[in-house]
Amino acid sequence: MSPRAVDRESPDRLYTVTQGRTPGDDDPFDLVSLIVGEREPAPGMQSEHVRILETCRTPVSVAELSAELELPISVVKVLLLDLRDTGGVTVRHPLNDELPDQNTLRKVLRALERI
Amino acid sequence: MSAQPVPGLSRAQSPAFHATVAFAVSAMVAIACMTWVLLTTPPGDTHMLVAVLVGGTACALMVVTGVTAAVYFGSVANEARAADAASQLRARRIEDEFFWLARETLPVIARRVGNGATPEEVFEGIPRPESDAVRSLLTTIQRLATDVMEKAAAVQGEAEEAAESARAEAEASAERATSAAEELAAIEAEASRLGTEAIPAALDQLRAGEPRDMVLSATSEAVSPALSGLFGTVVTELAVAERRAASAMAACANAAARVQAQTTRMLADLREMEQRYGDDKVFADLMTLDHLVSQTGRFADSIALLSGGRSGRRWTRPIPVESVLRGAMGRIDAYQRVRVHSTCTTAISGYAAEGVMHALAELMDNATAFSAHGSAVHVYVEEEDAGLVVTIEDSGLGMRARERERAERAVAKPLDLATLPGTRLGLAVVGRVADRYGLSVSFRPSARGGTGVVVMIPRALLSAPRDAAAPGWWPGRDSADGSGSDPGAAPDPPGESGTQPITVPGQLAGQDEDTYELPVRPRGKTLAEASRTSLGPRTEIPRHSSNDAGSRFAAFRNSRTGHTEPGGTGADQTITEADAVESGSDHQGSEGTA
């Protein structure tokens, strides 16, 4: 156990944060989906929602949110689903339908190595 | 003579009459003789002269005798009349005295006798009658009365004596009865003193750990040996029972502490696993497991609390109310039915947070257990001047007045496992926590039809949530503002629990290293073990692993968008997005093995 586990742990259990929900298989979020906040946090909101909205004033990826909130990806996804359903955030999917081919990547690698 | 009756007086006249008659007859005979002599004797004769002389003399004598006799008898008759009158007077006086005796004297005597006077007093002042007869009568009466009175006095004396002895006997028996009653009252008072004072006091002393002999000697001797023996037996039995209860409680507390340590550790491990497998299919199962372990922890906490142990863990920072409520929810079975309505932004002091969470969890558990399965349990939080008011309302059947009284009693009086009346622990736990931290808990009918429990958390337990000063939890605002990752952030409302500044992961790790200088011993672990675990990861693995995924990704994103991360850790790597995520997962994995 790391010190974090005993001293930085919160009494919140994750299932209470999500009310026991987990994202379904068809959740619209990818790890690199960009989340954009659409409004300011309102009083009475769940504290995680508030933090997400504050973080998302500039577009932030799901993975980054997860790291900054120190919450697992699944939990962040559930929270984002809630926010999306209430119009708090919008999701921008990355335009990575076709990955660059290996040649391009190699060129990039070489260029980077030359730096 | 004086006693002669009046008729005797008439008979006394008869001799006088006879004397008169004899005198008249003899006078006539003498006159006749003289006359004969005169007639027979010639005139001028001396004989005649002699005869006349003798005759005249005789006649004169006779007249004188007659007159004398008449005078004599007359005087005798006068005397007789006077004597008669005197005797009549005396007779009347005697008669009067009799009357006086009968009408005045005897009633007076009778009255005096009736009044209980002595014989001398009775006849004192009684006039002595002049008449001998009456006097002798009175004397006789006096003697008789005296006799009678003496006898009466004797009888009375006997009666008084008898009464005296009877009274003495009665007094003696009354005294005996009084002393018996006093003794009984003393025994009764002693028994009641034993019951109300001595035995509870002895019980308190025994509970305080004093040995039996000291308790027995400290208590004053009872009046009755039987009571002393009874008291001794009771104290001995109580001491045995108390020892048994204490050892049972200690065993309970010990076992509960072990379970608490295990659950605390399991929860921490589960939290790490949840972080590690956050995007995995196993995540839902981990949460289920987490929930079960949390409930187990609550049961262990309940037993520990009621057996005199300590609460499961102690928080080193104020816990925001939202987290406290979630922590309470997380420990009950039907947490999904709990709806929290709170805009409260305060926090509860770390030392009390665990207890408050525990008490609220027990109350929420009762609310969910005693209401229909589908119904929601609403929790309202309001901040008042006196403190924080948490209302837990269900829509169940509600409590009858007697149940409510029992619940209030259970909450008002702190009990432990040994004094618990039943097998239900929940309200006793609430009572213990309320007693320890000064919460006030009251029950009322809910407008929703069920029961409303109002918990008042005193202001002394509240504090502002620690945000900027939180050691390593949500790191300082300054570092976040200086990170450049959130330049357009509006100033955070002060005290808003949900507006924690955004962290820069690399700085977070650095701050961690500064903050955790001293090893902190977690509950249920030895200090050596704690320092080992706290020192171990720091020496082996840089402790920013869990945030590396995000930080590398942020670096990647910033490099793509042209921003540069001051002090960024991932700028020297050329990786694809997929690689970044994969590498983050690896780092998470490496943290898990730490």
Coordinates of N, CA and C in Angstrom, one line a residue, chain B residues 84-291:
Chain B
D84 N -96.2 18.4 127.4 CA -96.8 17.9 126.1 C -96.4 18.8 124.9
A85 N -96.5 20.1 125.2 CA -96.1 21.0 124.1 C -94.6 20.8 123.7
A86 N -93.8 20.7 124.8 CA -92.3 20.5 124.5 C -92.1 19.2 123.7
S87 N -92.8 18.2 124.2 CA -92.5 16.9 123.5 C -93.0 17.0 122.0
Q88 N -94.1 17.7 121.8 CA -94.6 17.9 120.4 C -93.5 18.6 119.6
L89 N -93.0 19.7 120.2 CA -92.0 20.5 119.5 C -90.8 19.6 119.1
R90 N -90.4 18.8 120.1 CA -89.2 17.9 119.8 C -89.5 16.9 118.7
A91 N -90.8 16.4 118.8 CA -91.1 15.4 117.8 C -91.1 16.1 116.4
R92 N -91.6 17.4 116.3 CA -91.5 18.0 115.0 C -90.1 18.3 114.6
R93 N -89.3 18.6 115.6 CA -87.9 18.8 115.2 C -87.2 17.6 114.7
I94 N -87.5 16.5 115.4 CA -87.0 15.2 114.9 C -87.5 14.9 113.5
E95 N -88.8 15.2 113.3 CA -89.3 15.0 112.0 C -88.6 15.8 111.0
D96 N -88.4 17.1 111.4 CA -87.7 18.0 110.4 C -86.3 17.4 110.1
E97 N -85.6 16.9 111.2 CA -84.3 16.4 111.0 C -84.3 15.2 110.0
F98 N -85.3 14.4 110.2 CA -85.5 13.2 109.3 C -85.6 13.7 107.9
F99 N -86.5 14.7 107.8 CA -86.7 15.2 106.4 C -85.4 15.8 105.8
W100 N -84.7 16.6 106.7 CA -83.4 17.2 106.2 C -82.5 16.1 105.8
L101 N -82.5 15.0 106.7 CA -81.5 13.9 106.5 C -81.9 13.3 105.1
A102 N -83.2 13.1 104.9 CA -83.6 12.4 103.7 C -83.4 13.2 102.4
R103 N -83.8 14.5 102.5 CA -83.8 15.3 101.3 C -82.5 16.0 101.0
E104 N -81.8 16.4 102.1 CA -80.6 17.2 101.8 C -79.3 16.4 102.1
T105 N -79.2 15.9 103.3 CA -77.9 15.3 103.7 C -77.6 14.1 102.8
L106 N -78.6 13.1 102.7 CA -78.3 11.9 102.0 C -77.9 12.1 100.5
P107 N -78.7 13.0 99.8 CA -78.3 13.3 98.5 C -76.9 13.9 98.3
V108 N -76.6 14.8 99.3 CA -75.2 15.4 99.3 C -74.2 14.3 99.4
I109 N -74.5 13.4 100.4 CA -73.6 12.3 100.7 C -73.4 11.4 99.4
A110 N -74.6 11.1 98.9 CA -74.6 10.3 97.7 C -73.8 10.9 96.6
R111 N -74.0 12.3 96.4 CA -73.3 12.9 95.4 C -71.8 12.9 95.6
R112 N -71.4 13.1 96.9 CA -70.0 13.1 97.1 C -69.4 11.7 96.9
V113 N -70.2 10.8 97.4 CA -69.7 9.4 97.1 C -69.5 9.2 95.6
G114 N -70.5 9.7 94.9 CA -70.4 9.5 93.4 C -69.2 10.2 92.8
N115 N -68.9 11.3 93.5 CA -67.7 12.0 92.9 C -66.4 11.4 93.3
G116 N -66.5 10.4 94.2 CA -65.3 9.7 94.5 C -64.5 10.3 95.6
A117 N -65.3 11.0 96.5 CA -64.6 11.6 97.7 C -64.2 10.5 98.7
T118 N -63.2 10.8 99.5 CA -62.9 9.9 100.6 C -64.0 10.0 101.7
P119 N -64.0 9.0 102.6 CA -65.1 9.0 103.6 C -65.0 10.3 104.4
E120 N -63.8 10.8 104.8 CA -63.7 12.0 105.6 C -64.3 13.2 104.8
E121 N -64.0 13.2 103.5 CA -64.6 14.3 102.7 C -66.1 14.2 102.6
V122 N -66.5 13.0 102.5 CA -68.0 12.8 102.3 C -68.8 13.4 103.4
F123 N -68.3 13.2 104.7 CA -69.1 13.6 105.8 C -68.6 14.9 106.4
E124 N -67.7 15.5 105.7 CA -67.2 16.8 106.1 C -68.2 17.9 105.8
G125 N -68.5 18.7 106.8 CA -69.4 19.8 106.6 C -70.9 19.4 106.7
I126 N -71.1 18.1 107.0 CA -72.5 17.6 107.2 C -73.0 18.0 108.6
P127 N -74.0 18.8 108.8 CA -74.5 19.2 110.1 C -74.9 18.0 111.0
R128 N -74.4 18.0 112.2 CA -74.8 16.8 113.1 C -76.2 17.1 113.5
P129 N -77.1 16.1 113.4 CA -78.4 16.3 113.9 C -78.5 16.4 115.4
E130 N -79.4 17.1 115.9 CA -79.5 17.2 117.3 C -80.1 15.9 117.9
S131 N -81.0 15.3 117.2 CA -81.7 14.2 117.7 C -80.7 13.0 117.8
D132 N -80.8 12.2 118.9 CA -79.9 11.1 119.0 C -80.2 10.1 118.0
A133 N -81.5 9.9 117.8 CA -81.8 8.8 116.9 C -81.3 9.1 115.5
V134 N -81.6 10.4 115.1 CA -81.1 10.8 113.7 C -79.6 10.8 113.7
R135 N -79.0 11.2 114.8 CA -77.5 11.2 114.8 C -77.0 9.8 114.7
S136 N -77.7 8.9 115.5 CA -77.2 7.5 115.4 C -77.5 6.9 114.0
L137 N -78.6 7.3 113.5 CA -78.9 6.9 112.1 C -77.8 7.4 111.1
L138 N -77.5 8.7 111.3 CA -76.5 9.2 110.4 C -75.2 8.6 110.6
T139 N -74.9 8.3 111.9 CA -73.7 7.6 112.2 C -73.6 6.2 111.6
T140 N -74.8 5.5 111.7 CA -74.8 4.2 111.0 C -74.6 4.3 109.5
I141 N -75.3 5.3 109.0 CA -75.2 5.5 107.5 C -73.7 5.8 107.2
Q142 N -73.1 6.6 108.1 CA -71.7 7.0 107.8 C -70.9 5.8 107.9
R143 N -71.2 4.9 108.8 CA -70.3 3.7 109.0 C -70.5 2.8 107.7
L144 N -71.8 2.7 107.4 CA -72.1 1.8 106.3 C -71.5 2.4 105.0
A145 N -71.7 3.7 104.9 CA -71.1 4.3 103.7 C -69.6 4.2 103.6
T146 N -69.0 4.4 104.8 CA -67.6 4.2 104.8 C -67.2 2.8 104.5
D147 N -67.9 1.8 105.1 CA -67.7 0.4 104.7 C -67.7 0.2 103.2
V148 N -68.9 0.7 102.7 CA -69.2 0.5 101.3 C -68.1 1.1 100.4
M149 N -67.7 2.4 100.9 CA -66.7 3.1 100.1 C -65.4 2.4 100.2
E150 N -65.1 1.9 101.4 CA -63.8 1.2 101.5 C -63.7 0.0 100.6
K151 N -64.9 -0.7 100.7 CA -65.0 -1.9 99.8 C -64.8 -1.5 98.4
A152 N -65.6 -0.4 98.1 CA -65.5 0.0 96.7 C -64.1 0.5 96.3
A153 N -63.5 1.1 97.3 CA -62.1 1.6 97.0 C -61.2 0.4 96.8
A154 N -61.5 -0.6 97.7 CA -60.7 -1.9 97.5 C -60.9 -2.5 96.1
V155 N -62.2 -2.5 95.8 CA -62.5 -3.1 94.5 C -61.8 -2.3 93.4
Q156 N -62.0 -1.0 93.6 CA -61.4 -0.1 92.6 C -59.9 -0.2 92.5
G157 N -59.3 -0.3 93.7 CA -57.9 -0.5 93.7 C -57.5 -1.8 92.9
E158 N -58.3 -2.9 93.2 CA -58.0 -4.1 92.5 C -58.1 -3.9 91.0
A159 N -59.2 -3.2 90.7 CA -59.5 -3.0 89.3 C -58.3 -2.1 88.6
E160 N -57.9 -1.1 89.4 CA -56.9 -0.3 88.9 C -55.6 -1.1 88.7
E161 N -55.4 -1.9 89.7 CA -54.2 -2.7 89.6 C -54.2 -3.6 88.4
A162 N -55.4 -4.2 88.2 CA -55.6 -5.1 87.1 C -55.4 -4.2 85.8
A163 N -56.0 -3.0 85.8 CA -55.8 -2.2 84.6 C -54.4 -1.8 84.4
E164 N -53.7 -1.5 85.5 CA -52.3 -1.1 85.4 C -51.5 -2.2 84.8
S165 N -51.7 -3.4 85.3 CA -51.0 -4.5 84.8 C -51.3 -4.8 83.3
A166 N -52.6 -4.6 83.0 CA -53.0 -4.8 81.6 C -52.3 -3.7 80.8
R167 N -52.3 -2.5 81.3 CA -51.7 -1.4 80.5 C -50.2 -1.7 80.3
A168 N -49.6 -2.1 81.4 CA -48.1 -2.4 81.3 C -47.9 -3.5 80.3
E169 N -48.7 -4.5 80.4 CA -48.6 -5.5 79.4 C -48.7 -5.0 78.0
A170 N -49.8 -4.2 77.8 CA -50.1 -3.6 76.5 C -48.9 -2.8 76.0
E171 N -48.3 -2.0 77.0 CA -47.2 -1.2 76.6 C -46.0 -2.0 76.2
A172 N -45.8 -3.1 77.0 CA -44.7 -3.9 76.7 C -44.9 -4.5 75.3
S173 N -46.1 -5.0 75.0 CA -46.3 -5.6 73.7 C -46.2 -4.6 72.6
A174 N -46.7 -3.3 72.9 CA -46.6 -2.3 71.9 C -45.1 -1.9 71.7
E175 N -44.4 -1.9 72.8 CA -42.9 -1.7 72.6 C -42.3 -2.7 71.8
R176 N -42.6 -4.0 72.1 CA -42.1 -5.1 71.3 C -42.4 -4.9 69.8
A177 N -43.8 -4.5 69.6 CA -44.2 -4.3 68.2 C -43.4 -3.2 67.5
T178 N -43.3 -2.1 68.3 CA -42.6 -1.0 67.8 C -41.1 -1.3 67.4
S179 N -40.5 -2.0 68.3 CA -39.1 -2.4 68.0 C -39.0 -3.3 66.8
A180 N -40.0 -4.2 66.7 CA -40.0 -5.1 65.6 C -40.2 -4.3 64.3
A181 N -41.2 -3.4 64.4 CA -41.4 -2.6 63.2 C -40.2 -1.7 62.8
E182 N -39.6 -1.2 63.9 CA -38.4 -0.4 63.6 C -37.3 -1.3 62.9
E183 N -37.2 -2.5 63.4 CA -36.2 -3.3 62.9 C -36.5 -3.7 61.4
L184 N -37.8 -3.9 61.2 CA -38.2 -4.2 59.9 C -38.0 -3.1 58.9
A185 N -38.3 -1.9 59.5 CA -38.2 -0.7 58.6 C -36.7 -0.5 58.3
A186 N -35.8 -0.7 59.3 CA -34.4 -0.6 59.1 C -33.9 -1.5 58.0
I187 N -34.4 -2.8 58.2 CA -34.0 -3.8 57.2 C -34.5 -3.4 55.8
E188 N -35.8 -2.9 55.8 CA -36.3 -2.5 54.5 C -35.5 -1.3 53.9
A189 N -35.2 -0.4 54.8 CA -34.4 0.8 54.3 C -33.1 0.3 53.8
E190 N -32.5 -0.6 54.5 CA -31.2 -1.1 54.2 C -31.3 -1.8 52.8
A191 N -32.3 -2.7 52.7 CA -32.5 -3.4 51.4 C -32.7 -2.4 50.3
S192 N -33.5 -1.4 50.6 CA -33.7 -0.4 49.5 C -32.4 0.3 49.2
R193 N -31.7 0.6 50.2 CA -30.4 1.3 50.0 C -29.4 0.4 49.2
L194 N -29.5 -0.8 49.6 CA -28.6 -1.8 48.8 C -29.0 -1.8 47.3
G195 N -30.4 -1.8 47.1 CA -30.8 -1.9 45.8 C -30.6 -0.6 45.0
T196 N -30.8 0.5 45.6 CA -30.7 1.7 44.8 C -29.4 2.4 44.8
E197 N -28.6 2.2 45.9 CA -27.3 2.9 46.0 C -26.1 2.0 46.0
A198 N -26.2 1.0 46.9 CA -25.0 0.3 47.2 C -24.6 -0.6 46.0
I199 N -25.6 -1.3 45.4 CA -25.3 -2.3 44.4 C -24.9 -1.5 43.1
P200 N -25.7 -0.5 42.7 CA -25.2 0.3 41.5 C -23.8 0.9 41.7
A201 N -23.6 1.4 43.0 CA -22.3 2.0 43.2 C -21.2 0.9 43.1
A202 N -21.5 -0.2 43.7 CA -20.6 -1.3 43.6 C -20.3 -1.7 42.1
L203 N -21.4 -1.7 41.3 CA -21.3 -2.1 39.9 C -20.4 -1.1 39.2
D204 N -20.7 0.2 39.5 CA -19.8 1.2 38.9 C -18.3 1.0 39.3
Q205 N -18.1 0.8 40.6 CA -16.7 0.6 41.0 C -16.1 -0.6 40.3
L206 N -16.9 -1.7 40.2 CA -16.4 -2.9 39.5 C -16.1 -2.6 38.1
R207 N -17.0 -1.8 37.5 CA -16.8 -1.5 36.0 C -15.6 -0.6 35.9
A208 N -15.3 0.2 37.0 CA -14.1 1.0 36.9 C -12.8 0.2 37.1
G209 N -13.0 -1.1 37.4 CA -11.9 -2.0 37.5 C -11.4 -2.2 38.9
E210 N -12.2 -1.8 40.0 CA -11.7 -2.1 41.3 C -11.9 -3.5 41.7
P211 N -11.1 -4.1 42.5 CA -11.3 -5.5 42.8 C -12.5 -5.7 43.8
R212 N -12.9 -6.9 43.9 CA -14.1 -7.2 44.6 C -14.0 -6.8 46.1
D213 N -12.9 -7.2 46.7 CA -12.7 -7.0 48.1 C -12.7 -5.5 48.5
M214 N -12.1 -4.7 47.6 CA -12.1 -3.3 47.9 C -13.5 -2.7 47.8
V215 N -14.3 -3.2 46.8 CA -15.6 -2.8 46.7 C -16.4 -3.1 47.9
L216 N -16.2 -4.4 48.4 CA -17.0 -4.9 49.6 C -16.6 -4.1 50.8
S217 N -15.3 -3.8 51.0 CA -14.9 -3.1 52.2 C -15.3 -1.6 52.1
A218 N -15.4 -1.1 50.9 CA -15.7 0.3 50.8 C -17.2 0.6 51.2
T219 N -18.0 -0.4 51.1 CA -19.4 -0.2 51.4 C -19.7 -0.4 52.9
S220 N -20.4 0.5 53.4 CA -20.7 0.4 54.9 C -21.5 -0.9 55.2
E221 N -21.2 -1.4 56.4 CA -21.8 -2.6 56.8 C -23.4 -2.5 56.8
A222 N -24.0 -3.6 56.4 CA -25.5 -3.5 56.4 C -26.0 -3.9 57.8
V223 N -27.2 -3.5 58.1 CA -27.7 -3.7 59.5 C -27.9 -5.2 59.7
S224 N -28.4 -5.9 58.7 CA -28.7 -7.3 58.9 C -27.6 -8.2 58.3
P225 N -27.2 -9.2 59.1 CA -26.2 -10.1 58.5 C -26.7 -10.8 57.2
A226 N -28.0 -11.0 57.2 CA -28.6 -11.6 56.0 C -28.4 -10.7 54.8
L227 N -28.6 -9.4 55.0 CA -28.4 -8.5 53.9 C -27.0 -8.3 53.6
S228 N -26.1 -8.4 54.6 CA -24.7 -8.3 54.3 C -24.3 -9.5 53.4
G229 N -24.8 -10.7 53.8 CA -24.4 -11.8 53.0 C -25.0 -11.7 51.6
L230 N -26.2 -11.2 51.5 CA -26.8 -11.0 50.2 C -26.0 -10.1 49.3
F231 N -25.6 -9.0 50.0 CA -24.8 -8.0 49.3 C -23.4 -8.6 48.8
G232 N -22.8 -9.3 49.7 CA -21.6 -9.9 49.3 C -21.7 -10.9 48.1
T233 N -22.8 -11.7 48.2 CA -23.0 -12.6 47.1 C -23.3 -11.8 45.8
V234 N -24.1 -10.8 45.9 CA -24.4 -10.0 44.7 C -23.1 -9.4 44.1
V235 N -22.3 -8.8 45.0 CA -21.1 -8.2 44.5 C -20.2 -9.2 43.9
T236 N -20.1 -10.4 44.5 CA -19.2 -11.4 44.0 C -19.7 -11.8 42.6
E237 N -21.0 -12.0 42.5 CA -21.5 -12.5 41.2 C -21.4 -11.4 40.2
L238 N -21.6 -10.1 40.6 CA -21.4 -9.0 39.7 C -20.0 -8.9 39.2
A239 N -19.1 -9.1 40.2 CA -17.7 -9.0 39.8 C -17.3 -10.1 38.7
V240 N -17.9 -11.3 39.0 CA -17.6 -12.4 38.0 C -18.2 -12.0 36.7
A241 N -19.5 -11.6 36.7 CA -20.2 -11.2 35.5 C -19.5 -10.1 34.8
E242 N -19.0 -9.1 35.6 CA -18.4 -7.9 35.0 C -17.0 -8.3 34.3
R243 N -16.3 -9.2 35.0 CA -15.1 -9.7 34.5 C -15.3 -10.4 33.1
R244 N -16.3 -11.3 33.2 CA -16.7 -12.0 31.9 C -17.0 -11.0 30.8
A245 N -17.9 -10.1 31.2 CA -18.4 -9.1 30.2 C -17.2 -8.3 29.7
A246 N -16.3 -7.9 30.6 CA -15.2 -7.1 30.2 C -14.3 -7.9 29.2
S247 N -14.0 -9.2 29.6 CA -13.1 -9.9 28.7 C -13.8 -10.2 27.4
A248 N -15.2 -10.4 27.4 CA -15.9 -10.6 26.2 C -15.8 -9.4 25.3
M249 N -16.0 -8.2 26.0 CA -15.9 -7.0 25.2 C -14.5 -6.8 24.7
A250 N -13.5 -7.1 25.5 CA -12.2 -6.9 25.0 C -11.9 -7.8 23.8
A251 N -12.4 -9.0 23.9 CA -12.2 -10.0 22.8 C -12.9 -9.4 21.6
C252 N -14.2 -8.9 21.8 CA -14.9 -8.4 20.7 C -14.2 -7.2 20.0
A253 N -13.7 -6.3 20.9 CA -13.0 -5.1 20.4 C -11.7 -5.5 19.6
N254 N -11.1 -6.5 20.2 CA -9.8 -7.0 19.5 C -10.2 -7.6 18.1
A255 N -11.2 -8.5 18.1 CA -11.5 -9.1 16.8 C -12.0 -8.0 15.8
A256 N -12.8 -7.1 16.4 CA -13.3 -6.1 15.5 C -12.2 -5.2 14.9
A257 N -11.2 -4.9 15.8 CA -10.1 -4.1 15.3 C -9.3 -4.8 14.2
R258 N -9.2 -6.1 14.3 CA -8.5 -6.9 13.3 C -9.3 -6.8 12.0
V259 N -10.7 -7.0 12.1 CA -11.5 -6.9 10.9 C -11.4 -5.5 10.3
Q260 N -11.4 -4.5 11.2 CA -11.3 -3.1 10.7 C -10.0 -2.9 9.9
A261 N -8.9 -3.4 10.5 CA -7.7 -3.3 9.8 C -7.7 -3.9 8.4
Q262 N -8.3 -5.1 8.4 CA -8.3 -5.8 7.2 C -9.2 -5.1 6.1
T263 N -10.4 -4.6 6.6 CA -11.2 -4.0 5.7 C -10.6 -2.7 5.2
T264 N -10.0 -2.0 6.1 CA -9.3 -0.7 5.7 C -8.3 -1.0 4.6
R265 N -7.6 -2.0 4.8 CA -6.5 -2.4 3.8 C -7.2 -2.8 2.5
M266 N -8.2 -3.7 2.6 CA -8.9 -4.2 1.4 C -9.5 -3.0 0.6
L267 N -10.1 -2.1 1.4 CA -10.7 -0.9 0.7 C -9.6 -0.1 -0.1
A268 N -8.5 0.1 0.6 CA -7.4 0.8 -0.1 C -7.0 0.1 -1.3
D269 N -6.8 -1.3 -1.2 CA -6.4 -2.1 -2.3 C -7.4 -2.0 -3.4
L270 N -8.6 -2.1 -3.0 CA -9.7 -2.1 -4.0 C -9.7 -0.8 -4.8
R271 N -9.5 0.3 -4.0 CA -9.5 1.6 -4.7 C -8.4 1.6 -5.7
E272 N -7.2 1.1 -5.4 CA -6.1 1.1 -6.3 C -6.5 0.2 -7.5
M273 N -7.1 -0.9 -7.2 CA -7.5 -1.8 -8.3 C -8.5 -1.2 -9.2
E274 N -9.4 -0.5 -8.6 CA -10.4 0.2 -9.5 C -9.7 1.3 -10.4
Q275 N -8.7 1.9 -9.8 CA -8.0 2.9 -10.6 C -7.2 2.2 -11.7
R276 N -6.7 1.0 -11.4 CA -5.8 0.3 -12.4 C -6.7 -0.3 -13.5
Y277 N -7.8 -0.9 -13.1 CA -8.7 -1.5 -14.1 C -9.9 -0.6 -14.4
G278 N -9.6 0.7 -14.4 CA -10.7 1.6 -14.6 C -11.5 1.5 -15.8
D279 N -10.9 1.0 -16.9 CA -11.6 0.9 -18.1 C -11.8 -0.6 -18.5
D280 N -11.8 -1.4 -17.5 CA -11.9 -2.8 -17.8 C -13.3 -3.3 -17.4
K281 N -13.5 -4.5 -17.9 CA -14.8 -5.1 -17.6 C -14.9 -5.5 -16.2
V282 N -13.7 -5.7 -15.5 CA -13.7 -6.1 -14.2 C -14.1 -5.0 -13.2
F283 N -14.2 -3.8 -13.8 CA -14.4 -2.6 -12.9 C -15.7 -2.7 -12.1
A284 N -16.8 -3.1 -12.8 CA -18.1 -3.3 -12.1 C -18.0 -4.3 -11.0
D285 N -17.3 -5.4 -11.3 CA -17.2 -6.4 -10.2 C -16.4 -5.8 -9.0
L286 N -15.4 -5.1 -9.4 CA -14.6 -4.5 -8.3 C -15.4 -3.5 -7.4
M287 N -16.3 -2.8 -8.1 CA -17.2 -1.9 -7.3 C -18.1 -2.7 -6.4
T288 N -18.6 -3.8 -6.9 CA -19.5 -4.6 -6.1 C -18.8 -5.1 -4.9
L289 N -17.5 -5.6 -5.1 CA -16.7 -6.1 -4.0 C -16.4 -4.9 -3.0
D290 N -16.1 -3.8 -3.6 CA -15.9 -2.6 -2.8 C -17.1 -2.3 -1.8
H291 N -18.2 -2.4 -2.4 CA -19.5 -2.2 -1.7 C -19.6 -3.2 -0.5

